[in-house]
């Protein structure tokens, strides 16, 4: 029978190093992990060409099943694209906001959750968690037990912390089990992997490979809001892109606090522009959120249009 890697779920094989699941011949009889997982865990690099599962493949599989589904997502990746994926998941499900240890205390997460529910018209429950700081992990398990869940898919964009959550549950309730591979690289988990913790079988899954800003990990720190008052035709530079505002407006940027930004009056070639309403969030996949109080025309330079989406702000309006 084929044996699989405990870390990524690939079938272990010694035929080709170019294919996932590779283990050198002399080690395969005793191996629990493939070479790729070994390298990812110990050296943080990837060796083989990954097999990527499309969003459709993952959705087709899970929507065929009646199992409960948890969709885990980082706060800064909540936007129209990712919420459309969440909405296309059928059956009973939970939206779980991960890594809340990275959200600055000045952000009122309960209010934000309420607004997310309203703006994206989400009828399922929304909870939040930090697997690293062990916040909300225990109570999540209790929540599932009360609901009498026996099988549960863990779904979400790549890097959202799916495998980290399951590892934390193992650490708390079944520390002898072999840990899943976690890494800050995209597409770490390659197959569906079943792990039983207490009476619940969790199914880890390959992440949805969403186009994102691809921010260098050295910048990933606490997400802090910073407010700027922008004058008519002033430009803000954030990391390596620019946004110009046609009206006076205050903006609040929710961004990893190691990133640099500054205001200028600058003549630039802008790639595209858009008209926006008052109090909207400009969401940049994998990067951050910019809350703009006064609408009007904004022009953007050096930022891929596919990474941007607009929504009514989750951070409250003028009336609050
Ligand atoms: N600060 C913080 N980092 C986290 C938390 N959970 C996960 N991470 C980090 O996020 C990165 C991705 O974690 P994984 O568990 O591998 O993510 P995944 O969703 O399984 O990713 P794929 O397998 O690629 O789909 C790792 O660097 C983790 O250390 C958390 O609660 N807080
Ligand atoms: Mg994973």
PDB file of C-alpha atoms in Angstrom, residues 54-249:
ATOM      1  CA  UNK A  54      -6.969  24.624  -8.397  1.00  0.00           C
ATOM      2  CA  UNK A  55      -9.688  26.380  -6.407  1.00  0.00           C
ATOM      3  CA  UNK A  56     -12.265  24.504  -8.489  1.00  0.00           C
ATOM      4  CA  UNK A  57     -10.718  21.088  -7.700  1.00  0.00           C
ATOM      5  CA  UNK A  58     -10.792  21.820  -3.971  1.00  0.00           C
ATOM      6  CA  UNK A  59     -14.326  23.229  -4.036  1.00  0.00           C
ATOM      7  CA  UNK A  60     -15.669  20.344  -6.138  1.00  0.00           C
ATOM      8  CA  UNK A  61     -14.301  17.861  -3.651  1.00  0.00           C
ATOM      9  CA  UNK A  62     -15.527  19.531  -0.461  1.00  0.00           C
ATOM     10  CA  UNK A  63     -18.899  20.540  -1.867  1.00  0.00           C
ATOM     11  CA  UNK A  64     -19.572  16.895  -2.640  1.00  0.00           C
ATOM     12  CA  UNK A  65     -19.319  16.133   1.071  1.00  0.00           C
ATOM     13  CA  UNK A  66     -21.681  16.896   3.965  1.00  0.00           C
ATOM     14  CA  UNK A  67     -18.818  17.408   6.389  1.00  0.00           C
ATOM     15  CA  UNK A  68     -18.656  20.636   8.327  1.00  0.00           C
ATOM     16  CA  UNK A  69     -16.253  23.208   6.859  1.00  0.00           C
ATOM     17  CA  UNK A  70     -14.053  25.779   8.565  1.00  0.00           C
ATOM     18  CA  UNK A  71     -12.683  28.504   6.288  1.00  0.00           C
ATOM     19  CA  UNK A  72      -9.590  30.101   7.857  1.00  0.00           C
ATOM     20  CA  UNK A  73      -8.388  33.463   6.624  1.00  0.00           C
ATOM     21  CA  UNK A  74      -6.014  36.251   7.688  1.00  0.00           C
ATOM     22  CA  UNK A  75      -7.769  39.516   8.472  1.00  0.00           C
ATOM     23  CA  UNK A  76      -6.006  41.408   5.659  1.00  0.00           C
ATOM     24  CA  UNK A  77      -7.070  38.828   3.089  1.00  0.00           C
ATOM     25  CA  UNK A  78     -10.782  39.284   3.712  1.00  0.00           C
ATOM     26  CA  UNK A  79     -12.040  40.876   0.516  1.00  0.00           C
ATOM     27  CA  UNK A  80     -14.548  40.370  -2.310  1.00  0.00           C
ATOM     28  CA  UNK A  81     -12.493  37.603  -3.969  1.00  0.00           C
ATOM     29  CA  UNK A  82     -11.901  35.503  -0.894  1.00  0.00           C
ATOM     30  CA  UNK A  83     -15.437  36.004   0.414  1.00  0.00           C
ATOM     31  CA  UNK A  84     -16.747  34.765  -2.943  1.00  0.00           C
ATOM     32  CA  UNK A  85     -14.784  31.557  -2.399  1.00  0.00           C
ATOM     33  CA  UNK A  86     -16.176  31.309   1.131  1.00  0.00           C
ATOM     34  CA  UNK A  87     -19.692  31.781  -0.219  1.00  0.00           C
ATOM     35  CA  UNK A  88     -19.248  29.057  -2.803  1.00  0.00           C
ATOM     36  CA  UNK A  89     -18.559  26.522  -0.045  1.00  0.00           C
ATOM     37  CA  UNK A  90     -21.770  24.569   0.493  1.00  0.00           C
ATOM     38  CA  UNK A  91     -23.241  23.268   3.747  1.00  0.00           C
ATOM     39  CA  UNK A  92     -22.612  24.155   7.378  1.00  0.00           C
ATOM     40  CA  UNK A  93     -19.527  26.270   7.765  1.00  0.00           C
ATOM     41  CA  UNK A  94     -17.637  28.722   9.935  1.00  0.00           C
ATOM     42  CA  UNK A  95     -15.539  31.740   8.991  1.00  0.00           C
ATOM     43  CA  UNK A  96     -12.461  31.753  11.225  1.00  0.00           C
ATOM     44  CA  UNK A  97     -10.194  34.808  11.231  1.00  0.00           C
ATOM     45  CA  UNK A  98      -6.642  33.632  11.922  1.00  0.00           C
ATOM     46  CA  UNK A  99      -3.480  35.180  13.376  1.00  0.00           C
ATOM     47  CA  UNK A 100      -5.275  37.721  15.551  1.00  0.00           C
ATOM     48  CA  UNK A 101      -2.024  38.088  17.512  1.00  0.00           C
ATOM     49  CA  UNK A 102      -0.934  40.167  14.487  1.00  0.00           C
ATOM     50  CA  UNK A 103      -3.826  42.622  14.839  1.00  0.00           C
ATOM     51  CA  UNK A 104      -3.009  45.693  16.909  1.00  0.00           C
ATOM     52  CA  UNK A 105      -5.112  46.127  20.058  1.00  0.00           C
ATOM     53  CA  UNK A 106      -6.407  49.472  18.792  1.00  0.00           C
ATOM     54  CA  UNK A 107      -8.496  47.630  16.182  1.00  0.00           C
ATOM     55  CA  UNK A 108     -11.831  46.622  17.691  1.00  0.00           C
ATOM     56  CA  UNK A 109     -12.070  43.128  16.276  1.00  0.00           C
ATOM     57  CA  UNK A 110     -15.638  42.549  17.553  1.00  0.00           C
ATOM     58  CA  UNK A 111     -16.914  45.604  15.693  1.00  0.00           C
ATOM     59  CA  UNK A 112     -14.980  44.617  12.585  1.00  0.00           C
ATOM     60  CA  UNK A 113     -16.499  41.123  12.694  1.00  0.00           C
ATOM     61  CA  UNK A 114     -20.011  42.600  12.947  1.00  0.00           C
ATOM     62  CA  UNK A 115     -19.368  44.794   9.909  1.00  0.00           C
ATOM     63  CA  UNK A 116     -17.854  41.908   7.923  1.00  0.00           C
ATOM     64  CA  UNK A 117     -21.001  39.860   8.609  1.00  0.00           C
ATOM     65  CA  UNK A 118     -23.194  42.718   7.431  1.00  0.00           C
ATOM     66  CA  UNK A 119     -21.169  43.840   4.411  1.00  0.00           C
ATOM     67  CA  UNK A 120     -20.575  40.376   2.974  1.00  0.00           C
ATOM     68  CA  UNK A 121     -24.021  39.140   4.119  1.00  0.00           C
ATOM     69  CA  UNK A 122     -22.597  36.181   5.959  1.00  0.00           C
ATOM     70  CA  UNK A 123     -25.142  34.073   7.805  1.00  0.00           C
ATOM     71  CA  UNK A 124     -22.669  31.577   9.282  1.00  0.00           C
ATOM     72  CA  UNK A 125     -20.856  32.244  12.547  1.00  0.00           C
ATOM     73  CA  UNK A 126     -17.569  34.166  12.507  1.00  0.00           C
ATOM     74  CA  UNK A 127     -14.900  33.481  15.141  1.00  0.00           C
ATOM     75  CA  UNK A 128     -11.265  34.438  15.509  1.00  0.00           C
ATOM     76  CA  UNK A 129      -8.183  32.639  16.640  1.00  0.00           C
ATOM     77  CA  UNK A 130      -4.445  32.730  17.175  1.00  0.00           C
ATOM     78  CA  UNK A 131      -2.920  29.265  16.947  1.00  0.00           C
ATOM     79  CA  UNK A 132       0.554  30.605  17.701  1.00  0.00           C
ATOM     80  CA  UNK A 133      -0.532  32.455  20.870  1.00  0.00           C
ATOM     81  CA  UNK A 134      -3.070  29.717  21.651  1.00  0.00           C
ATOM     82  CA  UNK A 135      -6.015  32.091  21.739  1.00  0.00           C
ATOM     83  CA  UNK A 136      -9.428  30.588  20.951  1.00  0.00           C
ATOM     84  CA  UNK A 137      -8.149  27.095  20.048  1.00  0.00           C
ATOM     85  CA  UNK A 138      -9.719  25.340  23.018  1.00  0.00           C
ATOM     86  CA  UNK A 139     -12.973  27.202  22.675  1.00  0.00           C
ATOM     87  CA  UNK A 140     -13.102  26.340  18.968  1.00  0.00           C
ATOM     88  CA  UNK A 141     -12.926  22.644  19.824  1.00  0.00           C
ATOM     89  CA  UNK A 142     -15.677  23.058  22.428  1.00  0.00           C
ATOM     90  CA  UNK A 143     -17.781  24.944  19.869  1.00  0.00           C
ATOM     91  CA  UNK A 144     -17.451  22.007  17.436  1.00  0.00           C
ATOM     92  CA  UNK A 145     -18.214  19.464  20.153  1.00  0.00           C
ATOM     93  CA  UNK A 146     -21.376  21.305  21.174  1.00  0.00           C
ATOM     94  CA  UNK A 147     -22.465  21.259  17.535  1.00  0.00           C
ATOM     95  CA  UNK A 148     -21.765  17.508  17.529  1.00  0.00           C
ATOM     96  CA  UNK A 149     -19.395  17.814  14.545  1.00  0.00           C
ATOM     97  CA  UNK A 150     -17.603  14.544  13.767  1.00  0.00           C
ATOM     98  CA  UNK A 151     -15.800  15.444  10.543  1.00  0.00           C
ATOM     99  CA  UNK A 152     -14.542  18.863   9.583  1.00  0.00           C
ATOM    100  CA  UNK A 153     -12.665  20.233   6.584  1.00  0.00           C
ATOM    101  CA  UNK A 154     -10.122  22.968   7.299  1.00  0.00           C
ATOM    102  CA  UNK A 155     -10.106  25.190   4.221  1.00  0.00           C
ATOM    103  CA  UNK A 156      -8.727  28.602   3.308  1.00  0.00           C
ATOM    104  CA  UNK A 157      -6.164  30.517   1.259  1.00  0.00           C
ATOM    105  CA  UNK A 158      -2.599  29.250   1.296  1.00  0.00           C
ATOM    106  CA  UNK A 159      -0.637  30.444   4.340  1.00  0.00           C
ATOM    107  CA  UNK A 160      -3.765  31.270   6.348  1.00  0.00           C
ATOM    108  CA  UNK A 161      -2.700  28.919   9.154  1.00  0.00           C
ATOM    109  CA  UNK A 162      -4.752  25.754   8.511  1.00  0.00           C
ATOM    110  CA  UNK A 163      -1.995  23.263   9.319  1.00  0.00           C
ATOM    111  CA  UNK A 164      -0.755  25.389  12.239  1.00  0.00           C
ATOM    112  CA  UNK A 165      -4.216  25.200  13.822  1.00  0.00           C
ATOM    113  CA  UNK A 166      -4.347  21.396  13.475  1.00  0.00           C
ATOM    114  CA  UNK A 167      -0.807  21.092  14.867  1.00  0.00           C
ATOM    115  CA  UNK A 168      -1.887  23.194  17.851  1.00  0.00           C
ATOM    116  CA  UNK A 169      -4.892  20.931  18.433  1.00  0.00           C
ATOM    117  CA  UNK A 170      -2.571  17.894  18.248  1.00  0.00           C
ATOM    118  CA  UNK A 171      -0.157  19.525  20.689  1.00  0.00           C
ATOM    119  CA  UNK A 172      -3.007  20.147  23.149  1.00  0.00           C
ATOM    120  CA  UNK A 173      -4.878  16.846  22.845  1.00  0.00           C
ATOM    121  CA  UNK A 174      -2.707  14.245  21.141  1.00  0.00           C
ATOM    122  CA  UNK A 175       0.976  15.259  21.279  1.00  0.00           C
ATOM    123  CA  UNK A 176       2.236  11.880  20.023  1.00  0.00           C
ATOM    124  CA  UNK A 177       0.804  12.380  16.530  1.00  0.00           C
ATOM    125  CA  UNK A 178       3.225  13.366  13.734  1.00  0.00           C
ATOM    126  CA  UNK A 179       2.982  17.075  13.009  1.00  0.00           C
ATOM    127  CA  UNK A 180       1.932  18.568   9.675  1.00  0.00           C
ATOM    128  CA  UNK A 181       4.465  20.654   7.790  1.00  0.00           C
ATOM    129  CA  UNK A 182       3.935  24.370   8.198  1.00  0.00           C
ATOM    130  CA  UNK A 183       5.860  27.115   6.431  1.00  0.00           C
ATOM    131  CA  UNK A 184       5.591  30.696   5.284  1.00  0.00           C
ATOM    132  CA  UNK A 185       5.933  29.529   1.647  1.00  0.00           C
ATOM    133  CA  UNK A 186       2.867  29.215  -0.570  1.00  0.00           C
ATOM    134  CA  UNK A 187       1.302  25.792  -1.211  1.00  0.00           C
ATOM    135  CA  UNK A 188       2.818  23.848   1.687  1.00  0.00           C
ATOM    136  CA  UNK A 189       0.076  21.238   2.163  1.00  0.00           C
ATOM    137  CA  UNK A 190      -0.422  19.335  -1.091  1.00  0.00           C
ATOM    138  CA  UNK A 191      -3.186  16.825  -0.365  1.00  0.00           C
ATOM    139  CA  UNK A 192      -6.154  16.340   1.982  1.00  0.00           C
ATOM    140  CA  UNK A 193      -4.887  14.885   5.278  1.00  0.00           C
ATOM    141  CA  UNK A 194      -7.140  13.357   7.958  1.00  0.00           C
ATOM    142  CA  UNK A 195      -6.235  13.765  11.624  1.00  0.00           C
ATOM    143  CA  UNK A 196      -8.400  12.597  14.499  1.00  0.00           C
ATOM    144  CA  UNK A 197      -8.378  14.765  17.597  1.00  0.00           C
ATOM    145  CA  UNK A 198     -10.647  13.646  20.444  1.00  0.00           C
ATOM    146  CA  UNK A 199     -13.841  12.599  18.620  1.00  0.00           C
ATOM    147  CA  UNK A 200     -13.422  14.880  15.630  1.00  0.00           C
ATOM    148  CA  UNK A 201     -11.678  14.021  12.355  1.00  0.00           C
ATOM    149  CA  UNK A 202     -10.117  17.180  10.954  1.00  0.00           C
ATOM    150  CA  UNK A 203      -9.204  17.223   7.279  1.00  0.00           C
ATOM    151  CA  UNK A 204      -6.352  19.576   6.425  1.00  0.00           C
ATOM    152  CA  UNK A 205      -6.400  20.751   2.820  1.00  0.00           C
ATOM    153  CA  UNK A 206      -4.234  22.399   0.177  1.00  0.00           C
ATOM    154  CA  UNK A 207      -4.714  26.164   0.306  1.00  0.00           C
ATOM    155  CA  UNK A 208      -6.532  28.234  -2.300  1.00  0.00           C
ATOM    156  CA  UNK A 209      -3.745  29.813  -4.357  1.00  0.00           C
ATOM    157  CA  UNK A 210      -4.999  33.364  -4.493  1.00  0.00           C
ATOM    158  CA  UNK A 211      -3.062  36.018  -6.345  1.00  0.00           C
ATOM    159  CA  UNK A 212      -1.483  38.233  -3.696  1.00  0.00           C
ATOM    160  CA  UNK A 213       1.016  41.055  -3.282  1.00  0.00           C
ATOM    161  CA  UNK A 214       3.764  38.593  -2.368  1.00  0.00           C
ATOM    162  CA  UNK A 215       5.135  40.695   0.434  1.00  0.00           C
ATOM    163  CA  UNK A 216       8.543  39.656   1.707  1.00  0.00           C
ATOM    164  CA  UNK A 217       8.142  37.839   5.025  1.00  0.00           C
ATOM    165  CA  UNK A 218      10.611  40.178   6.722  1.00  0.00           C
ATOM    166  CA  UNK A 219       7.882  42.872   6.669  1.00  0.00           C
ATOM    167  CA  UNK A 220       5.224  40.699   8.290  1.00  0.00           C
ATOM    168  CA  UNK A 221       4.698  42.059  11.757  1.00  0.00           C
ATOM    169  CA  UNK A 222       1.825  43.658  13.662  1.00  0.00           C
ATOM    170  CA  UNK A 223      -0.969  45.213  11.586  1.00  0.00           C
ATOM    171  CA  UNK A 224      -1.363  48.753  12.902  1.00  0.00           C
ATOM    172  CA  UNK A 225      -3.632  51.561  11.727  1.00  0.00           C
ATOM    173  CA  UNK A 226      -1.953  54.826  10.731  1.00  0.00           C
ATOM    174  CA  UNK A 227      -3.980  57.888   9.741  1.00  0.00           C
ATOM    175  CA  UNK A 228      -2.912  60.542   7.211  1.00  0.00           C
ATOM    176  CA  UNK A 229      -4.712  63.694   6.153  1.00  0.00           C
ATOM    177  CA  UNK A 230      -4.321  63.863   2.401  1.00  0.00           C
ATOM    178  CA  UNK A 231      -4.638  67.194   0.609  1.00  0.00           C
ATOM    179  CA  UNK A 232      -6.099  67.566  -2.856  1.00  0.00           C
ATOM    180  CA  UNK A 233      -3.670  66.021  -5.398  1.00  0.00           C
ATOM    181  CA  UNK A 234      -1.304  64.760  -2.739  1.00  0.00           C
ATOM    182  CA  UNK A 235       0.305  61.359  -3.261  1.00  0.00           C
ATOM    183  CA  UNK A 236       0.964  58.657  -0.707  1.00  0.00           C
ATOM    184  CA  UNK A 237       3.792  56.225  -1.309  1.00  0.00           C
ATOM    185  CA  UNK A 238       3.326  52.850   0.392  1.00  0.00           C
ATOM    186  CA  UNK A 239       6.221  50.428   0.017  1.00  0.00           C
ATOM    187  CA  UNK A 240       6.715  50.558  -3.773  1.00  0.00           C
ATOM    188  CA  UNK A 241       3.411  51.951  -5.082  1.00  0.00           C
ATOM    189  CA  UNK A 242       1.663  55.345  -5.119  1.00  0.00           C
ATOM    190  CA  UNK A 243      -1.924  56.527  -4.706  1.00  0.00           C
ATOM    191  CA  UNK A 244      -3.066  60.051  -5.572  1.00  0.00           C
ATOM    192  CA  UNK A 245      -6.246  61.566  -4.142  1.00  0.00           C
ATOM    193  CA  UNK A 246      -8.279  64.170  -6.029  1.00  0.00           C
ATOM    194  CA  UNK A 247     -10.039  65.401  -2.845  1.00  0.00           C
ATOM    195  CA  UNK A 248      -8.994  66.324   0.675  1.00  0.00           C
ATOM    196  CA  UNK A 249      -9.552  63.201   2.728  1.00  0.00           C
TER     197      UNK A 249
END
